[in-house]
Coordinates of N, CA and C in Angstrom, one line a residue:
M100 N -13.1 9.6 -23.0 CA -12.7 9.2 -21.6 C -11.5 9.9 -21.2
L101 N -11.6 10.5 -20.1 CA -10.5 11.3 -19.5 C -9.5 10.4 -18.7
V102 N -8.3 10.4 -19.1 CA -7.3 9.6 -18.3 C -6.1 10.5 -17.9
Q103 N -5.8 10.5 -16.6 CA -4.7 11.3 -16.1 C -3.7 10.4 -15.4
H104 N -2.5 10.7 -15.5 CA -1.4 9.9 -14.8 C -0.7 10.9 -13.8
E105 N -0.6 10.5 -12.6 CA 0.1 11.3 -11.6 C 0.9 10.3 -10.7
K106 N 1.9 10.8 -10.1 CA 2.7 9.9 -9.2 C 3.2 10.7 -8.0
F107 N 3.5 10.0 -7.0 CA 4.0 10.6 -5.8 C 4.9 9.5 -5.1
E108 N 5.8 10.0 -4.3 CA 6.7 9.1 -3.5 C 6.3 9.1 -2.0
V109 N 6.6 8.0 -1.4 CA 6.3 7.9 0.0 C 7.7 7.7 0.7
A110 N 8.0 8.6 1.6 CA 9.2 8.5 2.4 C 8.9 7.5 3.5
T111 N 9.8 6.6 3.7 CA 9.6 5.6 4.8 C 10.8 5.5 5.7
N112 N 10.5 4.9 6.8 CA 11.6 4.6 7.8 C 11.8 3.1 7.8
G113 N 11.7 2.4 6.7 CA 11.8 1.0 6.6 C 10.5 0.2 6.7
K114 N 10.6 -1.0 7.2 CA 9.4 -1.9 7.3 C 8.3 -1.2 8.1
G115 N 7.1 -1.4 7.7 CA 6.0 -0.8 8.5 C 4.8 -0.6 7.6
T116 N 3.7 0.0 8.2 CA 2.6 0.4 7.4 C 2.6 1.9 7.2
Y117 N 2.1 2.4 6.1 CA 2.2 3.8 5.8 C 0.8 4.2 5.2
E118 N 0.3 5.3 5.8 CA -1.0 5.8 5.3 C -0.8 6.7 4.1
I119 N -1.5 6.4 3.0 CA -1.3 7.1 1.8 C -2.6 7.7 1.3
T120 N -3.7 7.5 2.0 CA -5.0 8.0 1.5 C -5.0 9.5 1.2
N121 N -4.4 10.3 2.1 CA -4.4 11.8 1.8 C -3.6 12.1 0.6
A122 N -2.5 11.4 0.4 CA -1.7 11.7 -0.8 C -2.4 11.4 -2.1
V123 N -3.2 10.3 -2.1 CA -4.0 9.9 -3.2 C -5.1 10.9 -3.4
Q124 N -5.8 11.2 -2.3 CA -6.9 12.2 -2.4 C -6.4 13.6 -2.9
D125 N -5.2 14.0 -2.5 CA -4.7 15.2 -3.0 C -4.5 15.2 -4.5
K126 N -4.0 14.1 -5.0 CA -3.9 14.0 -6.5 C -5.2 14.1 -7.2
I127 N -6.2 13.5 -6.6 CA -7.6 13.5 -7.2 C -8.1 14.9 -7.1
D128 N -7.9 15.6 -6.0 CA -8.4 17.0 -5.8 C -7.8 17.9 -6.8
K129 N -6.6 17.7 -7.2 CA -5.9 18.6 -8.2 C -6.2 18.1 -9.6
S130 N -7.0 17.1 -9.8 CA -7.2 16.6 -11.2 C -8.6 17.1 -11.7
D131 N -8.9 16.8 -12.9 CA -10.2 17.1 -13.5 C -11.2 16.0 -13.4
V132 N -10.8 15.0 -12.6 CA -11.7 13.8 -12.5 C -12.7 14.0 -11.3
R133 N -14.0 14.0 -11.6 CA -15.0 14.1 -10.6 C -15.5 12.7 -10.2
N134 N -15.7 11.9 -11.2 CA -16.3 10.6 -11.0 C -15.5 9.6 -11.9
G135 N -15.1 8.5 -11.4 CA -14.3 7.5 -12.2 C -13.6 6.5 -11.3
I136 N -12.4 6.1 -11.7 CA -11.7 5.1 -11.1 C -10.2 5.6 -10.9
V137 N -9.7 5.4 -9.7 CA -8.3 5.6 -9.5 C -7.6 4.3 -9.3
T138 N -6.4 4.1 -10.0 CA -5.6 3.0 -9.8 C -4.4 3.4 -9.0
I139 N -4.1 2.7 -7.9 CA -3.0 3.0 -7.1 C -2.0 1.8 -7.2
F140 N -0.8 2.1 -7.5 CA 0.2 1.1 -7.9 C 1.5 1.4 -7.2
V141 N 2.1 0.3 -6.6 CA 3.4 0.5 -6.0 C 4.4 -0.3 -6.9
Q142 N 5.5 0.4 -7.2 CA 6.5 -0.2 -8.1 C 7.7 -0.8 -7.3
H143 N 7.4 -1.7 -6.5 CA 8.5 -2.4 -5.7 C 8.0 -3.8 -5.4
T144 N 8.9 -4.8 -5.4 CA 8.4 -6.2 -5.2 C 8.3 -6.6 -3.8
S145 N 8.6 -5.8 -2.9 CA 8.5 -6.2 -1.5 C 7.6 -5.2 -0.7
C146 N 6.7 -4.6 -1.3 CA 5.7 -3.8 -0.6 C 4.3 -4.0 -1.3
S147 N 3.3 -3.7 -0.6 CA 2.0 -3.9 -1.1 C 1.0 -2.9 -0.6
L148 N -0.2 -3.0 -1.1 CA -1.3 -2.1 -0.8 C -2.5 -2.8 -0.2
T149 N -3.1 -2.2 0.8 CA -4.4 -2.7 1.3 C -5.3 -1.6 1.7
A150 N -6.5 -1.8 1.8 CA -7.5 -0.8 2.2 C -8.0 -1.2 3.6
M151 N -7.9 -0.3 4.5 CA -8.4 -0.6 5.9 C -9.3 0.5 6.3
E152 N -10.4 0.1 7.0 CA -11.3 1.1 7.5 C -10.6 1.6 8.8
N153 N -10.5 3.0 8.9 CA -10.0 3.6 10.1 C -8.6 3.1 10.4
A154 N -7.6 3.6 9.7 CA -6.2 3.1 9.9 C -5.6 3.7 11.2
A155 N -6.3 3.4 12.3 CA -5.8 3.9 13.6 C -4.5 3.3 13.9
P156 N -3.6 4.0 14.6 CA -2.3 3.4 14.9 C -2.4 2.0 15.5
G157 N -3.3 1.8 16.4 CA -3.4 0.4 17.0 C -3.8 -0.6 16.0
A158 N -4.7 -0.3 15.1 CA -5.0 -1.3 14.1 C -3.9 -1.6 13.2
R159 N -3.1 -0.6 12.8 CA -2.0 -0.8 12.0 C -0.9 -1.6 12.7
R160 N -0.7 -1.4 14.0 CA 0.3 -2.2 14.7 C -0.2 -3.6 14.8
D161 N -1.5 -3.9 15.0 CA -2.0 -5.2 15.0 C -1.7 -5.9 13.7
V162 N -1.9 -5.2 12.5 CA -1.6 -5.8 11.2 C -0.1 -6.1 11.1
E163 N 0.7 -5.2 11.5 CA 2.1 -5.5 11.5 C 2.5 -6.7 12.3
R164 N 2.0 -6.8 13.5 CA 2.2 -8.0 14.4 C 1.7 -9.3 13.7
F165 N 0.6 -9.2 13.1 CA 0.0 -10.4 12.4 C 1.0 -10.9 11.3
F166 N 1.5 -10.0 10.5 CA 2.4 -10.4 9.4 C 3.8 -10.9 10.0
E167 N 4.2 -10.3 11.1 CA 5.4 -10.8 11.8 C 5.2 -12.3 12.2
K168 N 4.1 -12.6 12.7 CA 3.8 -14.0 13.1 C 3.6 -14.9 11.9
L169 N 2.9 -14.4 10.9 CA 2.6 -15.2 9.7 C 3.9 -15.5 9.0
V170 N 4.8 -14.5 8.8 CA 6.0 -14.7 8.1 C 7.2 -14.1 8.9
P171 N 7.7 -15.0 9.8 CA 8.8 -14.5 10.7 C 10.1 -14.2 9.9
E172 N 10.8 -13.2 10.4 CA 12.0 -12.9 9.7 C 13.2 -13.9 10.1
D173 N 13.0 -14.6 11.2 CA 14.1 -15.5 11.6 C 14.0 -16.9 11.0
A174 N 13.1 -17.1 10.1 CA 13.0 -18.4 9.4 C 14.2 -18.6 8.5
D175 N 14.4 -19.9 8.1 CA 15.5 -20.2 7.2 C 15.2 -20.0 5.8
Y176 N 15.4 -18.7 5.3 CA 15.1 -18.4 3.9 C 16.4 -18.5 3.1
E177 N 16.3 -19.0 1.9 CA 17.5 -19.1 1.1 C 17.9 -17.7 0.5
H178 N 16.8 -17.0 0.0 CA 17.1 -15.7 -0.6 C 17.2 -14.6 0.5
D179 N 18.4 -14.0 0.6 CA 18.7 -12.9 1.5 C 19.7 -11.9 0.9
D180 N 19.6 -11.8 -0.4 CA 20.5 -10.9 -1.1 C 20.6 -9.5 -0.6
E181 N 19.4 -9.0 -0.2 CA 19.3 -7.6 0.3 C 19.1 -7.5 1.8
G182 N 19.4 -8.5 2.5 CA 19.3 -8.5 3.9 C 18.3 -9.6 4.4
P183 N 18.3 -9.8 5.8 CA 17.5 -10.8 6.3 C 16.0 -10.5 6.2
D184 N 15.6 -9.3 6.0 CA 14.1 -9.0 5.9 C 13.6 -9.0 4.4
D185 N 14.5 -9.3 3.5 CA 14.2 -9.3 2.1 C 13.1 -10.3 1.7
M186 N 13.4 -11.6 2.0 CA 12.4 -12.6 1.6 C 11.1 -12.6 2.4
P187 N 11.1 -12.3 3.7 CA 9.9 -12.1 4.4 C 9.0 -11.0 3.8
S188 N 9.7 -9.9 3.3 CA 8.9 -8.8 2.7 C 8.3 -9.3 1.4
H189 N 9.0 -10.1 0.6 CA 8.4 -10.6 -0.7 C 7.2 -11.5 -0.4
I190 N 7.3 -12.4 0.6 CA 6.2 -13.3 1.0 C 5.0 -12.5 1.5
R191 N 5.3 -11.5 2.4 CA 4.1 -10.7 2.9 C 3.4 -10.0 1.8
M192 N 4.2 -9.5 0.8 CA 3.5 -8.9 -0.4 C 2.6 -9.8 -1.1
L193 N 2.8 -11.1 -1.1 CA 1.9 -12.0 -1.8 C 0.5 -12.0 -1.2
R194 N 0.4 -11.7 0.1 CA -0.9 -11.7 0.8 C -1.8 -10.6 0.3
N195 N -1.2 -9.5 -0.1 CA -1.9 -8.4 -0.6 C -1.7 -8.2 -2.1
D196 N -1.5 -7.0 -2.5 CA -1.3 -6.8 -4.0 C -0.5 -5.6 -4.1
Y197 N 0.0 -5.4 -5.3 CA 0.8 -4.2 -5.6 C 0.0 -3.1 -6.3
H198 N -1.3 -3.4 -6.5 CA -2.2 -2.3 -7.1 C -3.6 -2.5 -6.5
Q199 N -4.3 -1.4 -6.5 CA -5.7 -1.4 -6.1 C -6.4 -0.4 -7.0
Q200 N -7.7 -0.6 -7.2 CA -8.6 0.3 -7.9 C -9.7 0.7 -7.0
K201 N -10.0 2.0 -6.9 CA -11.0 2.5 -6.1 C -11.9 3.5 -6.9
R202 N -13.2 3.5 -6.5 CA -14.1 4.4 -7.2 C -13.9 5.8 -6.7
I203 N -14.1 6.8 -7.6 CA -14.1 8.2 -7.3 C -15.5 8.7 -7.5
S204 N -16.1 9.3 -6.5 CA -17.4 9.9 -6.6 C -17.4 11.3 -6.1
S205 N -17.7 12.3 -6.9 CA -17.6 13.7 -6.6 C -16.3 14.0 -6.0
Q206 N -15.3 13.6 -6.7 CA -13.8 13.8 -6.4 C -13.4 13.2 -5.0
A207 N -14.2 12.2 -4.5 CA -13.8 11.6 -3.2 C -13.6 10.1 -3.5
I208 N -12.5 9.6 -2.8 CA -12.2 8.1 -2.9 C -13.3 7.4 -2.1
I209 N -13.9 6.3 -2.8 CA -14.8 5.4 -2.1 C -13.9 4.2 -1.8
L210 N -13.6 4.0 -0.5 CA -12.6 3.0 -0.1 C -13.2 1.6 -0.1
L211 N -14.5 1.5 0.2 CA -15.1 0.2 0.3 C -16.1 -0.1 -0.9

């Protein structure tokens, strides 16, 4: 069984949604893996991963607004060691996950 480990960093401008599909696909393209499984993992406790069909800017903004309503930043949180958005970020992360596995077929990610 072939196992490869690669990593990349995502530059952000703070809170928001970030498209990483191309970065993951680029790592697959440069690998020897044609068919298999890719595990995507984020190493931070206040961010998460999700798969969305067609991550159009409007769809991403709708998701961001949904999470703002679901977990408002102005609620009375006890934990605010890293700022007022710290605890809401931790709670939002609980809705998704910090890792995902996707199939690879002919070196292409199968998102669904």
